[in-house]
């Protein structure tokens, strides 16, 4: 039962263009959504997050959009750079009980930015 | 100065052995986690632990047990290793309660059971 889904396993984008990574979720109890970037043989690195009460959060080249009614979020990277090539994980946070919060991850999307 | 560090990075061992993976964080966080990334690349929570409570994912076999000597460390002990335990294990930490908006991850430990 995948509560967080990233339906595109891979995405290729030309350098300088926009990269759009998508994520869908099913659990209405998620209160925060996060994007992580992961290079091979390294741990996930936090990129950007958004509260469930917001619809947009922007940080430099990275913008996350949340459509709560559609249970859908997306990460926009503009302009894309070769160094952005990595696996991007969508994650959602929920209270697992007694005020302890845990992340549920999607399967990841491998982004390749072509020079 | 690494925020969350795990050792070893690679671990190859035989079936039936008992092994441990160590994790340390220097962020002053109160909550630590263990995640498993299996062959299908899913990152799944195994445990979350603070100084008050251990929350266990019900799908985790009881051969896996977290041990916390202090709040900066959460080690993972695995008994009677099986082939299916082969995966990458990630340690993570965060603040406690609902105030945090990111969790920090270690570099991972690739466990191979032969």
PDB file of C-alpha atoms in Angstrom:
ATOM      1  CA  UNK A   1       0.000   0.000   0.000  1.00  0.00           C
ATOM      2  CA  UNK A   2       1.968   2.943  -1.326  1.00  0.00           C
ATOM      3  CA  UNK A   3       0.826   6.085   0.395  1.00  0.00           C
ATOM      4  CA  UNK A   4       3.296   8.225  -1.549  1.00  0.00           C
ATOM      5  CA  UNK A   5       3.709   7.579  -5.254  1.00  0.00           C
ATOM      6  CA  UNK A   6       6.163   8.872  -7.795  1.00  0.00           C
ATOM      7  CA  UNK A   7       4.941   7.378 -11.023  1.00  0.00           C
ATOM      8  CA  UNK A   8       7.838   8.469 -13.221  1.00  0.00           C
ATOM      9  CA  UNK A   9      10.955   6.429 -12.496  1.00  0.00           C
ATOM     10  CA  UNK A  10      13.079   8.689 -14.677  1.00  0.00           C
ATOM     11  CA  UNK A  11      13.103  12.065 -16.374  1.00  0.00           C
ATOM     12  CA  UNK A  12      15.540  13.623 -18.857  1.00  0.00           C
ATOM     13  CA  UNK A  13      15.719  17.377 -19.317  1.00  0.00           C
ATOM     14  CA  UNK A  14      17.956  19.675 -21.316  1.00  0.00           C
ATOM     15  CA  UNK A  15      20.204  21.998 -19.344  1.00  0.00           C
ATOM     16  CA  UNK A  16      18.558  25.376 -18.817  1.00  0.00           C
ATOM     17  CA  UNK A  17      15.029  24.038 -19.178  1.00  0.00           C
ATOM     18  CA  UNK A  18      12.491  23.353 -16.462  1.00  0.00           C
ATOM     19  CA  UNK A  19      12.384  20.015 -14.628  1.00  0.00           C
ATOM     20  CA  UNK A  20       9.033  19.008 -13.156  1.00  0.00           C
ATOM     21  CA  UNK A  21       8.900  16.072 -10.787  1.00  0.00           C
ATOM     22  CA  UNK A  22       5.526  14.810  -9.630  1.00  0.00           C
ATOM     23  CA  UNK A  23       4.254  13.088  -6.518  1.00  0.00           C
ATOM     24  CA  UNK A  24       0.837  11.812  -5.442  1.00  0.00           C
ATOM     25  CA  UNK A  25      -0.295  10.759  -1.991  1.00  0.00           C
ATOM     26  CA  UNK A  26      -3.288   9.066  -0.460  1.00  0.00           C
ATOM     27  CA  UNK A  27      -3.119   9.806   3.268  1.00  0.00           C
ATOM     28  CA  UNK A  28      -4.982  12.970   4.254  1.00  0.00           C
ATOM     29  CA  UNK A  29      -3.187  13.012   7.609  1.00  0.00           C
ATOM     30  CA  UNK A  30       0.142  14.048   6.090  1.00  0.00           C
ATOM     31  CA  UNK A  31       0.944  17.512   7.402  1.00  0.00           C
ATOM     32  CA  UNK A  32       4.267  18.271   5.693  1.00  0.00           C
ATOM     33  CA  UNK A  33       5.759  17.267   2.386  1.00  0.00           C
ATOM     34  CA  UNK A  34       9.459  17.180   1.670  1.00  0.00           C
ATOM     35  CA  UNK A  35      11.720  16.660  -1.298  1.00  0.00           C
ATOM     36  CA  UNK A  36      15.056  14.952  -0.925  1.00  0.00           C
ATOM     37  CA  UNK A  37      17.860  14.648  -3.429  1.00  0.00           C
ATOM     38  CA  UNK A  38      20.103  11.602  -3.472  1.00  0.00           C
ATOM     39  CA  UNK A  39      23.371  10.948  -5.230  1.00  0.00           C
ATOM     40  CA  UNK A  40      24.701   7.383  -5.626  1.00  0.00           C
ATOM     41  CA  UNK A  41      26.327   5.954  -2.485  1.00  0.00           C
ATOM     42  CA  UNK A  42      25.186   8.933  -0.416  1.00  0.00           C
ATOM     43  CA  UNK A  43      22.285   9.539   1.935  1.00  0.00           C
ATOM     44  CA  UNK A  44      19.237  11.621   0.975  1.00  0.00           C
ATOM     45  CA  UNK A  45      19.787  15.360   1.321  1.00  0.00           C
ATOM     46  CA  UNK A  46      16.926  17.662   2.196  1.00  0.00           C
ATOM     47  CA  UNK A  47      15.951  20.051  -0.584  1.00  0.00           C
ATOM     48  CA  UNK A  48      12.696  21.851   0.191  1.00  0.00           C
ATOM     49  CA  UNK A  49       9.469  21.305   2.105  1.00  0.00           C
ATOM     50  CA  UNK A  50       5.927  22.593   2.197  1.00  0.00           C
ATOM     51  CA  UNK A  51       3.269  22.620   4.857  1.00  0.00           C
ATOM     52  CA  UNK A  52      -0.095  21.086   4.029  1.00  0.00           C
ATOM     53  CA  UNK A  53      -1.703  24.489   4.630  1.00  0.00           C
ATOM     54  CA  UNK A  54       0.339  26.144   1.892  1.00  0.00           C
ATOM     55  CA  UNK A  55       0.149  25.757  -1.849  1.00  0.00           C
ATOM     56  CA  UNK A  56       3.585  26.986  -2.846  1.00  0.00           C
ATOM     57  CA  UNK A  57       7.066  27.286  -1.426  1.00  0.00           C
ATOM     58  CA  UNK A  58      10.046  28.671  -3.286  1.00  0.00           C
ATOM     59  CA  UNK A  59      13.764  28.483  -2.574  1.00  0.00           C
ATOM     60  CA  UNK A  60      16.042  29.758  -5.293  1.00  0.00           C
ATOM     61  CA  UNK A  61      15.710  27.552  -8.355  1.00  0.00           C
ATOM     62  CA  UNK A  62      13.418  25.133  -6.536  1.00  0.00           C
ATOM     63  CA  UNK A  63       9.666  25.562  -6.120  1.00  0.00           C
ATOM     64  CA  UNK A  64       7.250  23.066  -4.658  1.00  0.00           C
ATOM     65  CA  UNK A  65       3.549  23.251  -5.440  1.00  0.00           C
ATOM     66  CA  UNK A  66       0.868  21.492  -3.442  1.00  0.00           C
ATOM     67  CA  UNK A  67      -2.638  20.753  -4.689  1.00  0.00           C
ATOM     68  CA  UNK A  68      -4.300  19.381  -1.594  1.00  0.00           C
ATOM     69  CA  UNK A  69      -7.649  18.626  -3.215  1.00  0.00           C
ATOM     70  CA  UNK A  70      -5.905  16.489  -5.827  1.00  0.00           C
ATOM     71  CA  UNK A  71      -3.436  15.082  -3.272  1.00  0.00           C
ATOM     72  CA  UNK A  72      -0.657  16.025  -5.639  1.00  0.00           C
ATOM     73  CA  UNK A  73       2.579  17.912  -5.338  1.00  0.00           C
ATOM     74  CA  UNK A  74       5.292  18.808  -7.768  1.00  0.00           C
ATOM     75  CA  UNK A  75       8.865  20.063  -7.641  1.00  0.00           C
ATOM     76  CA  UNK A  76       9.957  22.556 -10.271  1.00  0.00           C
ATOM     77  CA  UNK A  77      13.623  23.186 -10.943  1.00  0.00           C
ATOM     78  CA  UNK A  78      14.359  26.225 -13.098  1.00  0.00           C
ATOM     79  CA  UNK A  79      16.798  26.419 -14.764  1.00  0.00           C
ATOM     80  CA  UNK A  80      17.977  22.824 -14.611  1.00  0.00           C
ATOM     81  CA  UNK A  81      21.713  22.266 -14.276  1.00  0.00           C
ATOM     82  CA  UNK A  82      23.826  19.139 -14.856  1.00  0.00           C
ATOM     83  CA  UNK A  83      24.603  19.050 -11.121  1.00  0.00           C
ATOM     84  CA  UNK A  84      20.893  18.520 -10.474  1.00  0.00           C
ATOM     85  CA  UNK A  85      21.187  15.019 -11.936  1.00  0.00           C
ATOM     86  CA  UNK A  86      20.240  12.733  -9.053  1.00  0.00           C
ATOM     87  CA  UNK A  87      17.353  10.695  -7.675  1.00  0.00           C
ATOM     88  CA  UNK A  88      14.626  12.860  -6.152  1.00  0.00           C
ATOM     89  CA  UNK A  89      12.444  11.447  -3.405  1.00  0.00           C
ATOM     90  CA  UNK A  90       9.111  12.841  -2.375  1.00  0.00           C
ATOM     91  CA  UNK A  91       8.352  12.300   1.319  1.00  0.00           C
ATOM     92  CA  UNK A  92       5.365  13.005   3.510  1.00  0.00           C
ATOM     93  CA  UNK A  93       5.252  13.474   7.247  1.00  0.00           C
ATOM     94  CA  UNK A  94       2.610  12.153   9.619  1.00  0.00           C
ATOM     95  CA  UNK A  95       2.195  11.722  13.341  1.00  0.00           C
ATOM     96  CA  UNK A  96       2.921   8.084  14.146  1.00  0.00           C
ATOM     97  CA  UNK A  97       1.580   8.437  17.669  1.00  0.00           C
ATOM     98  CA  UNK A  98       2.350  10.282  20.879  1.00  0.00           C
ATOM     99  CA  UNK A  99       3.750  13.234  18.958  1.00  0.00           C
ATOM    100  CA  UNK A 100       6.349  11.202  17.101  1.00  0.00           C
ATOM    101  CA  UNK A 101       6.515  12.024  13.406  1.00  0.00           C
ATOM    102  CA  UNK A 102       7.757   9.806  10.602  1.00  0.00           C
ATOM    103  CA  UNK A 103       8.408  10.195   6.904  1.00  0.00           C
ATOM    104  CA  UNK A 104       6.880   8.031   4.202  1.00  0.00           C
ATOM    105  CA  UNK A 105       8.839   8.072   0.970  1.00  0.00           C
ATOM    106  CA  UNK A 106       7.990   7.612  -2.664  1.00  0.00           C
ATOM    107  CA  UNK A 107      10.090   5.360  -4.854  1.00  0.00           C
ATOM    108  CA  UNK A 108      12.058   8.231  -6.351  1.00  0.00           C
ATOM    109  CA  UNK A 109      12.516   9.756  -9.795  1.00  0.00           C
ATOM    110  CA  UNK A 110      15.910   9.747 -11.438  1.00  0.00           C
ATOM    111  CA  UNK A 111      16.522  13.121 -13.061  1.00  0.00           C
ATOM    112  CA  UNK A 112      19.131  13.422 -15.788  1.00  0.00           C
ATOM    113  CA  UNK A 113      20.016  16.927 -16.944  1.00  0.00           C
ATOM    114  CA  UNK A 114      21.680  16.820 -20.332  1.00  0.00           C
ATOM    115  CA  UNK A 115      24.326  19.476 -21.024  1.00  0.00           C
TER     116      UNK A 115
ATOM    117  CA  UNK B   1      31.868  17.915  10.073  1.00  0.00           C
ATOM    118  CA  UNK B   2      29.311  15.195   9.316  1.00  0.00           C
ATOM    119  CA  UNK B   3      25.906  15.699  10.929  1.00  0.00           C
ATOM    120  CA  UNK B   4      24.754  12.057  10.847  1.00  0.00           C
ATOM    121  CA  UNK B   5      27.418   9.403  10.422  1.00  0.00           C
ATOM    122  CA  UNK B   6      27.087   5.647  10.053  1.00  0.00           C
ATOM    123  CA  UNK B   7      29.652   2.890  10.223  1.00  0.00           C
ATOM    124  CA  UNK B   8      30.475   0.785   8.394  1.00  0.00           C
ATOM    125  CA  UNK B   9      29.588   2.022   4.927  1.00  0.00           C
ATOM    126  CA  UNK B  10      29.772  -1.491   3.501  1.00  0.00           C
ATOM    127  CA  UNK B  11      29.162  -4.762   5.335  1.00  0.00           C
ATOM    128  CA  UNK B  12      29.383  -8.228   3.818  1.00  0.00           C
ATOM    129  CA  UNK B  13      28.526 -11.139   6.071  1.00  0.00           C
ATOM    130  CA  UNK B  14      27.299 -14.704   6.014  1.00  0.00           C
ATOM    131  CA  UNK B  15      23.801 -15.925   6.710  1.00  0.00           C
ATOM    132  CA  UNK B  16      23.149 -16.637  10.352  1.00  0.00           C
ATOM    133  CA  UNK B  17      25.636 -14.099  11.670  1.00  0.00           C
ATOM    134  CA  UNK B  18      24.810 -11.268  14.058  1.00  0.00           C
ATOM    135  CA  UNK B  19      25.929  -7.766  13.091  1.00  0.00           C
ATOM    136  CA  UNK B  20      25.593  -4.164  14.210  1.00  0.00           C
ATOM    137  CA  UNK B  21      25.520  -0.850  12.397  1.00  0.00           C
ATOM    138  CA  UNK B  22      26.441   2.253  14.349  1.00  0.00           C
ATOM    139  CA  UNK B  23      24.918   5.700  13.971  1.00  0.00           C
ATOM    140  CA  UNK B  24      25.847   8.986  15.577  1.00  0.00           C
ATOM    141  CA  UNK B  25      24.430  12.475  15.152  1.00  0.00           C
ATOM    142  CA  UNK B  26      25.978  15.745  16.327  1.00  0.00           C
ATOM    143  CA  UNK B  27      22.936  17.936  15.695  1.00  0.00           C
ATOM    144  CA  UNK B  28      21.545  17.794  19.201  1.00  0.00           C
ATOM    145  CA  UNK B  29      18.387  16.102  17.938  1.00  0.00           C
ATOM    146  CA  UNK B  30      16.219  14.056  20.257  1.00  0.00           C
ATOM    147  CA  UNK B  31      14.735  11.671  17.715  1.00  0.00           C
ATOM    148  CA  UNK B  32      16.585   9.157  15.564  1.00  0.00           C
ATOM    149  CA  UNK B  33      15.391   6.737  12.924  1.00  0.00           C
ATOM    150  CA  UNK B  34      16.398   3.726  10.915  1.00  0.00           C
ATOM    151  CA  UNK B  35      15.241   3.356   7.334  1.00  0.00           C
ATOM    152  CA  UNK B  36      15.728   0.458   4.939  1.00  0.00           C
ATOM    153  CA  UNK B  37      16.070   0.860   1.187  1.00  0.00           C
ATOM    154  CA  UNK B  38      15.373  -2.490  -0.423  1.00  0.00           C
ATOM    155  CA  UNK B  39      16.098  -3.759  -3.921  1.00  0.00           C
ATOM    156  CA  UNK B  40      12.987  -2.011  -5.225  1.00  0.00           C
ATOM    157  CA  UNK B  41      14.470   1.277  -3.994  1.00  0.00           C
ATOM    158  CA  UNK B  42      11.718   2.002  -1.475  1.00  0.00           C
ATOM    159  CA  UNK B  43      12.889   3.850   1.620  1.00  0.00           C
ATOM    160  CA  UNK B  44      10.857   2.428   4.490  1.00  0.00           C
ATOM    161  CA  UNK B  45      10.839   3.411   8.133  1.00  0.00           C
ATOM    162  CA  UNK B  46      11.956   0.671  10.498  1.00  0.00           C
ATOM    163  CA  UNK B  47      12.141   2.474  13.840  1.00  0.00           C
ATOM    164  CA  UNK B  48      11.847   5.886  15.335  1.00  0.00           C
ATOM    165  CA  UNK B  49      13.269   6.480  18.793  1.00  0.00           C
ATOM    166  CA  UNK B  50      13.601   9.302  21.234  1.00  0.00           C
ATOM    167  CA  UNK B  51      14.561   9.177  24.855  1.00  0.00           C
ATOM    168  CA  UNK B  52      10.999   8.372  25.756  1.00  0.00           C
ATOM    169  CA  UNK B  53       9.608   6.080  23.166  1.00  0.00           C
ATOM    170  CA  UNK B  54      10.471   3.458  20.592  1.00  0.00           C
ATOM    171  CA  UNK B  55       8.070   3.123  17.706  1.00  0.00           C
ATOM    172  CA  UNK B  56       8.515   0.004  15.641  1.00  0.00           C
ATOM    173  CA  UNK B  57       7.214  -0.574  12.153  1.00  0.00           C
ATOM    174  CA  UNK B  58       5.117  -3.690  12.529  1.00  0.00           C
ATOM    175  CA  UNK B  59       6.652  -5.270   9.445  1.00  0.00           C
ATOM    176  CA  UNK B  60      10.148  -5.308  10.938  1.00  0.00           C
ATOM    177  CA  UNK B  61      11.221  -8.767  12.170  1.00  0.00           C
ATOM    178  CA  UNK B  62      12.183  -8.961  15.830  1.00  0.00           C
ATOM    179  CA  UNK B  63      15.678 -10.007  14.740  1.00  0.00           C
ATOM    180  CA  UNK B  64      16.226  -6.281  14.288  1.00  0.00           C
ATOM    181  CA  UNK B  65      16.655  -4.226  17.421  1.00  0.00           C
ATOM    182  CA  UNK B  66      17.750  -0.621  17.963  1.00  0.00           C
ATOM    183  CA  UNK B  67      19.999   0.220  20.888  1.00  0.00           C
ATOM    184  CA  UNK B  68      20.560   3.758  22.121  1.00  0.00           C
ATOM    185  CA  UNK B  69      23.382   4.266  24.634  1.00  0.00           C
ATOM    186  CA  UNK B  70      22.637   8.006  24.633  1.00  0.00           C
ATOM    187  CA  UNK B  71      20.560  10.429  22.620  1.00  0.00           C
ATOM    188  CA  UNK B  72      23.341  11.037  20.076  1.00  0.00           C
ATOM    189  CA  UNK B  73      23.578   7.367  19.112  1.00  0.00           C
ATOM    190  CA  UNK B  74      21.180   4.791  17.746  1.00  0.00           C
ATOM    191  CA  UNK B  75      22.768   1.503  16.747  1.00  0.00           C
ATOM    192  CA  UNK B  76      21.024  -1.222  14.804  1.00  0.00           C
ATOM    193  CA  UNK B  77      21.572  -4.838  15.833  1.00  0.00           C
ATOM    194  CA  UNK B  78      20.558  -7.640  13.538  1.00  0.00           C
ATOM    195  CA  UNK B  79      20.517 -11.255  14.680  1.00  0.00           C
ATOM    196  CA  UNK B  80      20.535 -14.380  12.536  1.00  0.00           C
ATOM    197  CA  UNK B  81      21.005 -12.532   9.283  1.00  0.00           C
ATOM    198  CA  UNK B  82      19.056 -13.743   6.258  1.00  0.00           C
ATOM    199  CA  UNK B  83      19.602 -13.231   2.543  1.00  0.00           C
ATOM    200  CA  UNK B  84      16.546 -10.963   2.406  1.00  0.00           C
ATOM    201  CA  UNK B  85      18.163  -8.562   4.847  1.00  0.00           C
ATOM    202  CA  UNK B  86      20.500  -7.395   2.095  1.00  0.00           C
ATOM    203  CA  UNK B  87      19.686  -3.717   1.576  1.00  0.00           C
ATOM    204  CA  UNK B  88      20.955  -0.236   2.260  1.00  0.00           C
ATOM    205  CA  UNK B  89      20.203   0.962   5.783  1.00  0.00           C
ATOM    206  CA  UNK B  90      19.973   4.679   6.545  1.00  0.00           C
ATOM    207  CA  UNK B  91      20.075   6.331   9.910  1.00  0.00           C
ATOM    208  CA  UNK B  92      18.401   9.733  10.307  1.00  0.00           C
ATOM    209  CA  UNK B  93      17.657  12.285  13.008  1.00  0.00           C
ATOM    210  CA  UNK B  94      15.295  15.171  13.614  1.00  0.00           C
ATOM    211  CA  UNK B  95      13.978  17.351  16.386  1.00  0.00           C
ATOM    212  CA  UNK B  96      11.167  15.913  18.453  1.00  0.00           C
ATOM    213  CA  UNK B  97       7.506  16.738  18.079  1.00  0.00           C
ATOM    214  CA  UNK B  98       5.825  18.507  15.201  1.00  0.00           C
ATOM    215  CA  UNK B  99       8.177  21.468  14.944  1.00  0.00           C
ATOM    216  CA  UNK B 100      10.705  19.904  12.585  1.00  0.00           C
ATOM    217  CA  UNK B 101      10.413  20.181   8.829  1.00  0.00           C
ATOM    218  CA  UNK B 102      13.409  18.137   7.768  1.00  0.00           C
ATOM    219  CA  UNK B 103      15.208  15.010   8.840  1.00  0.00           C
ATOM    220  CA  UNK B 104      18.927  14.550   8.275  1.00  0.00           C
ATOM    221  CA  UNK B 105      20.237  11.299   6.885  1.00  0.00           C
ATOM    222  CA  UNK B 106      23.498   9.433   7.149  1.00  0.00           C
ATOM    223  CA  UNK B 107      25.333   8.175   4.068  1.00  0.00           C
ATOM    224  CA  UNK B 108      23.919   4.669   4.377  1.00  0.00           C
ATOM    225  CA  UNK B 109      25.287   1.195   5.092  1.00  0.00           C
ATOM    226  CA  UNK B 110      25.113  -1.317   2.278  1.00  0.00           C
ATOM    227  CA  UNK B 111      24.581  -4.716   3.883  1.00  0.00           C
ATOM    228  CA  UNK B 112      25.139  -7.799   1.769  1.00  0.00           C
ATOM    229  CA  UNK B 113      24.273 -11.191   3.215  1.00  0.00           C
ATOM    230  CA  UNK B 114      25.842 -14.145   1.403  1.00  0.00           C
TER     231      UNK B 114
END
